[in-house]
Amino acid sequence: MKHIFAALGFTSAVFAGSGASAAQQTVTLAVANMYCDACPYIVKQTLAKVPGVESVTVSFEQKTATVTYDDQNTRPAALTSATTQAGYPSKVVMP
Ligand SMILES: [Cu+2]
């Protein structure tokens, strides 16, 4: 719940600013080790905790996580290392 409020507050702060320096990016990660129904949930929670992440969608079927983040506050390397530390090594899928 805390995350939701933080995300909302951050979003409105971005819109209140000039918007010139902060940009929303979306990246798709290929995530290894997702073997059961709980795994996508853990991956999603792990990514949602990374500062700068705004939304996460995890596909158990495709073994991917799609992350929308603010490129001023995080970068794909931080996302992949967060999932790796949680036991789910991931890498960026090039568009
Ligand atoms: Cu699992």
CSV table of C-alpha atoms and ligand atoms in Angstrom, one decimal:
chain,number,residue,atom,x,y,z
A,1,MET,CA,0.0,0.0,0.0
A,2,LYS,CA,2.9,2.3,0.8
A,3,HIS,CA,4.2,1.7,-2.6
A,4,ILE,CA,1.0,2.8,-4.3
A,5,PHE,CA,1.0,6.1,-2.5
A,6,ALA,CA,4.6,6.6,-3.2
A,7,ALA,CA,4.1,5.9,-6.9
A,8,LEU,CA,1.1,8.2,-7.1
A,9,GLY,CA,3.0,11.0,-5.3
A,10,PHE,CA,6.0,10.5,-7.6
A,11,THR,CA,3.8,10.5,-10.8
A,12,SER,CA,2.2,13.8,-9.9
A,13,ALA,CA,5.6,15.3,-9.0
A,14,VAL,CA,6.8,14.4,-12.5
A,15,PHE,CA,3.8,15.9,-14.2
A,16,ALA,CA,4.1,19.1,-12.0
A,17,GLY,CA,7.7,19.5,-13.2
A,18,SER,CA,8.9,20.5,-16.6
A,19,GLY,CA,9.1,16.9,-17.7
A,20,ALA,CA,12.1,17.7,-19.8
A,21,SER,CA,14.6,15.8,-17.6
A,22,ALA,CA,12.7,12.8,-16.4
A,23,ALA,CA,11.5,10.2,-18.9
A,24,GLN,CA,9.4,7.1,-18.5
A,25,GLN,CA,10.9,4.0,-20.0
A,26,THR,CA,9.6,0.5,-20.5
A,27,VAL,CA,11.8,-2.5,-20.6
A,28,THR,CA,11.1,-6.2,-20.9
A,29,LEU,CA,13.2,-8.7,-18.9
A,30,ALA,CA,13.6,-12.4,-19.6
A,31,VAL,CA,13.4,-13.9,-16.1
A,32,ALA,CA,14.8,-17.3,-15.2
A,33,ASN,CA,13.8,-19.7,-12.4
A,34,MET,CA,10.1,-19.0,-12.4
A,35,TYR,CA,8.7,-22.5,-11.8
A,36,CYS,CA,5.6,-22.1,-9.8
A,37,ASP,CA,2.6,-19.8,-9.4
A,38,ALA,CA,4.2,-17.9,-6.5
A,39,CYS,CA,7.3,-16.9,-8.5
A,40,PRO,CA,5.8,-14.2,-10.7
A,41,TYR,CA,4.4,-12.6,-7.6
A,42,ILE,CA,7.8,-12.6,-5.9
A,43,VAL,CA,9.5,-11.2,-9.0
A,44,LYS,CA,6.8,-8.5,-9.3
A,45,GLN,CA,7.2,-7.5,-5.6
A,46,THR,CA,11.0,-7.5,-6.0
A,47,LEU,CA,10.9,-5.2,-9.0
A,48,ALA,CA,8.2,-2.9,-7.5
A,49,LYS,CA,10.6,-2.2,-4.5
A,50,VAL,CA,13.3,-0.8,-6.8
A,51,PRO,CA,13.2,3.0,-6.5
A,52,GLY,CA,12.0,4.6,-9.7
A,53,VAL,CA,9.9,1.6,-10.8
A,54,GLU,CA,6.4,2.7,-11.6
A,55,SER,CA,4.6,-0.5,-12.8
A,56,VAL,CA,5.5,-4.2,-13.3
A,57,THR,CA,3.7,-6.9,-15.3
A,58,VAL,CA,5.0,-10.4,-15.0
A,59,SER,CA,4.1,-13.2,-17.4
A,60,PHE,CA,4.6,-16.7,-16.0
A,61,GLU,CA,3.9,-18.2,-19.4
A,62,GLN,CA,6.4,-16.2,-21.3
A,63,LYS,CA,8.9,-15.9,-18.3
A,64,THR,CA,9.1,-12.2,-18.7
A,65,ALA,CA,8.7,-9.1,-16.7
A,66,THR,CA,7.7,-5.8,-18.3
A,67,VAL,CA,8.7,-2.8,-16.2
A,68,THR,CA,7.9,0.8,-16.5
A,69,TYR,CA,10.4,3.0,-14.7
A,70,ASP,CA,11.7,6.5,-14.5
A,71,ASP,CA,15.1,6.7,-16.1
A,72,GLN,CA,16.2,9.4,-13.7
A,73,ASN,CA,15.8,7.0,-10.7
A,74,THR,CA,16.7,3.6,-12.0
A,75,ARG,CA,18.2,1.8,-14.9
A,76,PRO,CA,17.8,-1.7,-16.4
A,77,ALA,CA,20.9,-3.0,-14.7
A,78,ALA,CA,19.4,-2.2,-11.3
A,79,LEU,CA,16.3,-4.2,-12.3
A,80,THR,CA,18.2,-7.2,-13.4
A,81,SER,CA,20.4,-7.2,-10.3
A,82,ALA,CA,17.3,-6.9,-8.1
A,83,THR,CA,15.7,-10.0,-9.5
A,84,THR,CA,19.0,-11.9,-9.6
A,85,GLN,CA,19.5,-11.2,-5.8
A,86,ALA,CA,16.0,-12.5,-5.2
A,87,GLY,CA,16.9,-15.8,-7.0
A,88,TYR,CA,15.6,-15.0,-10.5
A,89,PRO,CA,18.4,-14.0,-12.8
A,90,SER,CA,17.1,-11.8,-15.6
A,91,LYS,CA,18.3,-10.0,-18.6
A,92,VAL,CA,17.0,-7.3,-20.8
A,93,VAL,CA,15.1,-8.4,-23.9
A,94,MET,CA,16.1,-6.1,-26.8
A,95,PRO,CA,13.1,-4.6,-28.5
B,1,CU,CU,7.8,-20.5,-7.4
